[in-house]
């Protein structure tokens, strides 16, 4: 593979286990009329890559149980493996898709110091709020720092509470649902073919927190478009 400038490459992958694949693929594939602004497909050689070398990567993609993968160079698709037009549940990538105000939580409520966390702190996973949160993996619960152990803005911890509360703040301040806003302000303008607001839902776990998580389903092909938008600093 030639030394192409990596800053110009966008990767869009949905990698799931066999069990997760069965769940994600339980519905029929989505379909749509051709999009006049469809992404352009090229051969790997046209953008400085080797088809032969990529065969090894594709074998690994298949061996580890991946579901969909897409790679673009300068906005042109040179790799598309698996079902890139099927919607899968997203996890960590939902934070970039979303991008303080009387915020509290169920007992134990937030302390005065925790309430000093800014939106910027939440975006950077530096809120210092270590309250239980919806959609936390067991490992996140085990590794969560003690309440009050770090002031806001001083310590990075990959914290679902931060991400979930950003959703609450967005909807509270705009009066618009996250998924509807994403469809109207991002998905439609950049020509996402398959994403609809109904592909997201609020995941409530009231025994942990009043703030829901907001899982989103998306195809690799639509996620690739977001990658291009991100790469171009928001200028489509």
mmCIF file with all atom_site columns, N, CA, C and O in Angstrom, residues 1-11 48-49 72-74 78 231:
data_model
loop_
_atom_site.group_PDB
_atom_site.id
_atom_site.type_symbol
_atom_site.label_atom_id
_atom_site.label_alt_id
_atom_site.label_comp_id
_atom_site.label_asym_id
_atom_site.label_entity_id
_atom_site.label_seq_id
_atom_site.pdbx_PDB_ins_code
_atom_site.Cartn_x
_atom_site.Cartn_y
_atom_site.Cartn_z
_atom_site.occupancy
_atom_site.B_iso_or_equiv
_atom_site.pdbx_formal_charge
_atom_site.auth_seq_id
_atom_site.auth_comp_id
_atom_site.auth_asym_id
_atom_site.auth_atom_id
_atom_site.pdbx_PDB_model_num
ATOM 1  N N  . UNK A 1 1   ? 0.858   -1.192 0.000  1.00 0.00 ? 1   UNK A N  1
ATOM 2  C CA . UNK A 1 1   ? 0.000   0.000  0.000  1.00 0.00 ? 1   UNK A CA 1
ATOM 3  C C  . UNK A 1 1   ? 0.889   1.236  0.000  1.00 0.00 ? 1   UNK A C  1
ATOM 4  O O  . UNK A 1 1   ? 1.827   1.337  0.780  1.00 0.00 ? 1   UNK A O  1
ATOM 5  N N  . UNK A 1 2   ? 0.637   2.162  -0.886 1.00 0.00 ? 2   UNK A N  1
ATOM 6  C CA . UNK A 1 2   ? 1.465   3.355  -0.975 1.00 0.00 ? 2   UNK A CA 1
ATOM 7  C C  . UNK A 1 2   ? 1.208   4.290  0.188  1.00 0.00 ? 2   UNK A C  1
ATOM 8  O O  . UNK A 1 2   ? 0.211   4.182  0.892  1.00 0.00 ? 2   UNK A O  1
ATOM 9  N N  . UNK A 1 3   ? 2.102   5.237  0.366  1.00 0.00 ? 3   UNK A N  1
ATOM 10 C CA . UNK A 1 3   ? 2.008   6.153  1.511  1.00 0.00 ? 3   UNK A CA 1
ATOM 11 C C  . UNK A 1 3   ? 1.078   7.299  1.189  1.00 0.00 ? 3   UNK A C  1
ATOM 12 O O  . UNK A 1 3   ? 1.490   8.435  0.992  1.00 0.00 ? 3   UNK A O  1
ATOM 13 N N  . UNK A 1 4   ? -0.208  7.019  1.098  1.00 0.00 ? 4   UNK A N  1
ATOM 14 C CA . UNK A 1 4   ? -1.184  8.080  0.863  1.00 0.00 ? 4   UNK A CA 1
ATOM 15 C C  . UNK A 1 4   ? -1.329  8.930  2.116  1.00 0.00 ? 4   UNK A C  1
ATOM 16 O O  . UNK A 1 4   ? -1.182  8.430  3.228  1.00 0.00 ? 4   UNK A O  1
ATOM 17 N N  . UNK A 1 5   ? -1.612  10.247 1.979  1.00 0.00 ? 5   UNK A N  1
ATOM 18 C CA . UNK A 1 5   ? -1.787  11.117 3.169  1.00 0.00 ? 5   UNK A CA 1
ATOM 19 C C  . UNK A 1 5   ? -2.992  10.664 3.973  1.00 0.00 ? 5   UNK A C  1
ATOM 20 O O  . UNK A 1 5   ? -4.113  10.731 3.523  1.00 0.00 ? 5   UNK A O  1
ATOM 21 N N  . UNK A 1 6   ? -2.761  10.183 5.206  1.00 0.00 ? 6   UNK A N  1
ATOM 22 C CA . UNK A 1 6   ? -3.839  9.609  5.992  1.00 0.00 ? 6   UNK A CA 1
ATOM 23 C C  . UNK A 1 6   ? -4.872  10.637 6.418  1.00 0.00 ? 6   UNK A C  1
ATOM 24 O O  . UNK A 1 6   ? -6.005  10.293 6.724  1.00 0.00 ? 6   UNK A O  1
ATOM 25 N N  . UNK A 1 7   ? -4.509  11.933 6.415  1.00 0.00 ? 7   UNK A N  1
ATOM 26 C CA . UNK A 1 7   ? -5.478  12.960 6.787  1.00 0.00 ? 7   UNK A CA 1
ATOM 27 C C  . UNK A 1 7   ? -6.601  13.061 5.771  1.00 0.00 ? 7   UNK A C  1
ATOM 28 O O  . UNK A 1 7   ? -7.622  13.686 6.038  1.00 0.00 ? 7   UNK A O  1
ATOM 29 N N  . UNK A 1 8   ? -6.426  12.443 4.612  1.00 0.00 ? 8   UNK A N  1
ATOM 30 C CA . UNK A 1 8   ? -7.426  12.542 3.563  1.00 0.00 ? 8   UNK A CA 1
ATOM 31 C C  . UNK A 1 8   ? -8.266  11.271 3.466  1.00 0.00 ? 8   UNK A C  1
ATOM 32 O O  . UNK A 1 8   ? -9.071  11.121 2.557  1.00 0.00 ? 8   UNK A O  1
ATOM 33 N N  . UNK A 1 9   ? -8.067  10.345 4.395  1.00 0.00 ? 9   UNK A N  1
ATOM 34 C CA . UNK A 1 9   ? -8.775  9.069  4.353  1.00 0.00 ? 9   UNK A CA 1
ATOM 35 C C  . UNK A 1 9   ? -9.844  9.035  5.426  1.00 0.00 ? 9   UNK A C  1
ATOM 36 O O  . UNK A 1 9   ? -9.631  9.452  6.559  1.00 0.00 ? 9   UNK A O  1
ATOM 37 N N  . UNK A 1 10  ? -11.014 8.552  5.077  1.00 0.00 ? 10  UNK A N  1
ATOM 38 C CA . UNK A 1 10  ? -12.112 8.369  6.027  1.00 0.00 ? 10  UNK A CA 1
ATOM 39 C C  . UNK A 1 10  ? -12.437 6.893  6.089  1.00 0.00 ? 10  UNK A C  1
ATOM 40 O O  . UNK A 1 10  ? -12.610 6.243  5.059  1.00 0.00 ? 10  UNK A O  1
ATOM 41 N N  . UNK A 1 11  ? -12.482 6.330  7.287  1.00 0.00 ? 11  UNK A N  1
ATOM 42 C CA . UNK A 1 11  ? -12.868 4.941  7.479  1.00 0.00 ? 11  UNK A CA 1
ATOM 43 C C  . UNK A 1 11  ? -14.196 4.903  8.181  1.00 0.00 ? 11  UNK A C  1
ATOM 44 O O  . UNK A 1 11  ? -14.443 5.638  9.122  1.00 0.00 ? 11  UNK A O  1
ATOM 45 N N  . UNK A 1 48  ? -4.120  5.462  -5.322 1.00 0.00 ? 48  UNK A N  1
ATOM 46 C CA . UNK A 1 48  ? -2.793  5.148  -4.804 1.00 0.00 ? 48  UNK A CA 1
ATOM 47 C C  . UNK A 1 48  ? -2.709  3.967  -3.868 1.00 0.00 ? 48  UNK A C  1
ATOM 48 O O  . UNK A 1 48  ? -1.715  3.815  -3.149 1.00 0.00 ? 48  UNK A O  1
ATOM 49 N N  . UNK A 1 49  ? -3.727  3.086  -3.864 1.00 0.00 ? 49  UNK A N  1
ATOM 50 C CA . UNK A 1 49  ? -3.689  1.896  -3.018 1.00 0.00 ? 49  UNK A CA 1
ATOM 51 C C  . UNK A 1 49  ? -3.607  0.642  -3.884 1.00 0.00 ? 49  UNK A C  1
ATOM 52 O O  . UNK A 1 49  ? -3.854  0.691  -5.099 1.00 0.00 ? 49  UNK A O  1
ATOM 53 N N  . UNK A 1 72  ? -12.672 5.826  2.352  1.00 0.00 ? 72  UNK A N  1
ATOM 54 C CA . UNK A 1 72  ? -12.724 6.841  1.315  1.00 0.00 ? 72  UNK A CA 1
ATOM 55 C C  . UNK A 1 72  ? -11.411 7.609  1.269  1.00 0.00 ? 72  UNK A C  1
ATOM 56 O O  . UNK A 1 72  ? -10.758 7.794  2.305  1.00 0.00 ? 72  UNK A O  1
ATOM 57 N N  . UNK A 1 73  ? -11.042 8.057  0.086  1.00 0.00 ? 73  UNK A N  1
ATOM 58 C CA . UNK A 1 73  ? -9.895  8.921  -0.108 1.00 0.00 ? 73  UNK A CA 1
ATOM 59 C C  . UNK A 1 73  ? -10.369 10.131 -0.895 1.00 0.00 ? 73  UNK A C  1
ATOM 60 O O  . UNK A 1 73  ? -10.909 9.996  -1.994 1.00 0.00 ? 73  UNK A O  1
ATOM 61 N N  . UNK A 1 74  ? -10.192 11.327 -0.325 1.00 0.00 ? 74  UNK A N  1
ATOM 62 C CA . UNK A 1 74  ? -10.688 12.557 -0.948 1.00 0.00 ? 74  UNK A CA 1
ATOM 63 C C  . UNK A 1 74  ? -12.174 12.452 -1.293 1.00 0.00 ? 74  UNK A C  1
ATOM 64 O O  . UNK A 1 74  ? -12.624 12.903 -2.341 1.00 0.00 ? 74  UNK A O  1
ATOM 65 N N  . UNK A 1 78  ? -13.034 3.777  -2.040 1.00 0.00 ? 78  UNK A N  1
ATOM 66 C CA . UNK A 1 78  ? -12.177 2.800  -2.714 1.00 0.00 ? 78  UNK A CA 1
ATOM 67 C C  . UNK A 1 78  ? -12.239 1.427  -2.056 1.00 0.00 ? 78  UNK A C  1
ATOM 68 O O  . UNK A 1 78  ? -11.696 0.461  -2.586 1.00 0.00 ? 78  UNK A O  1
ATOM 69 N N  . UNK A 1 231 ? -14.182 15.450 8.083  1.00 0.00 ? 231 UNK A N  1
ATOM 70 C CA . UNK A 1 231 ? -12.872 15.682 7.485  1.00 0.00 ? 231 UNK A CA 1
ATOM 71 C C  . UNK A 1 231 ? -12.775 17.078 6.879  1.00 0.00 ? 231 UNK A C  1
ATOM 72 O O  . UNK A 1 231 ? -11.716 17.709 6.898  1.00 0.00 ? 231 UNK A O  1
#
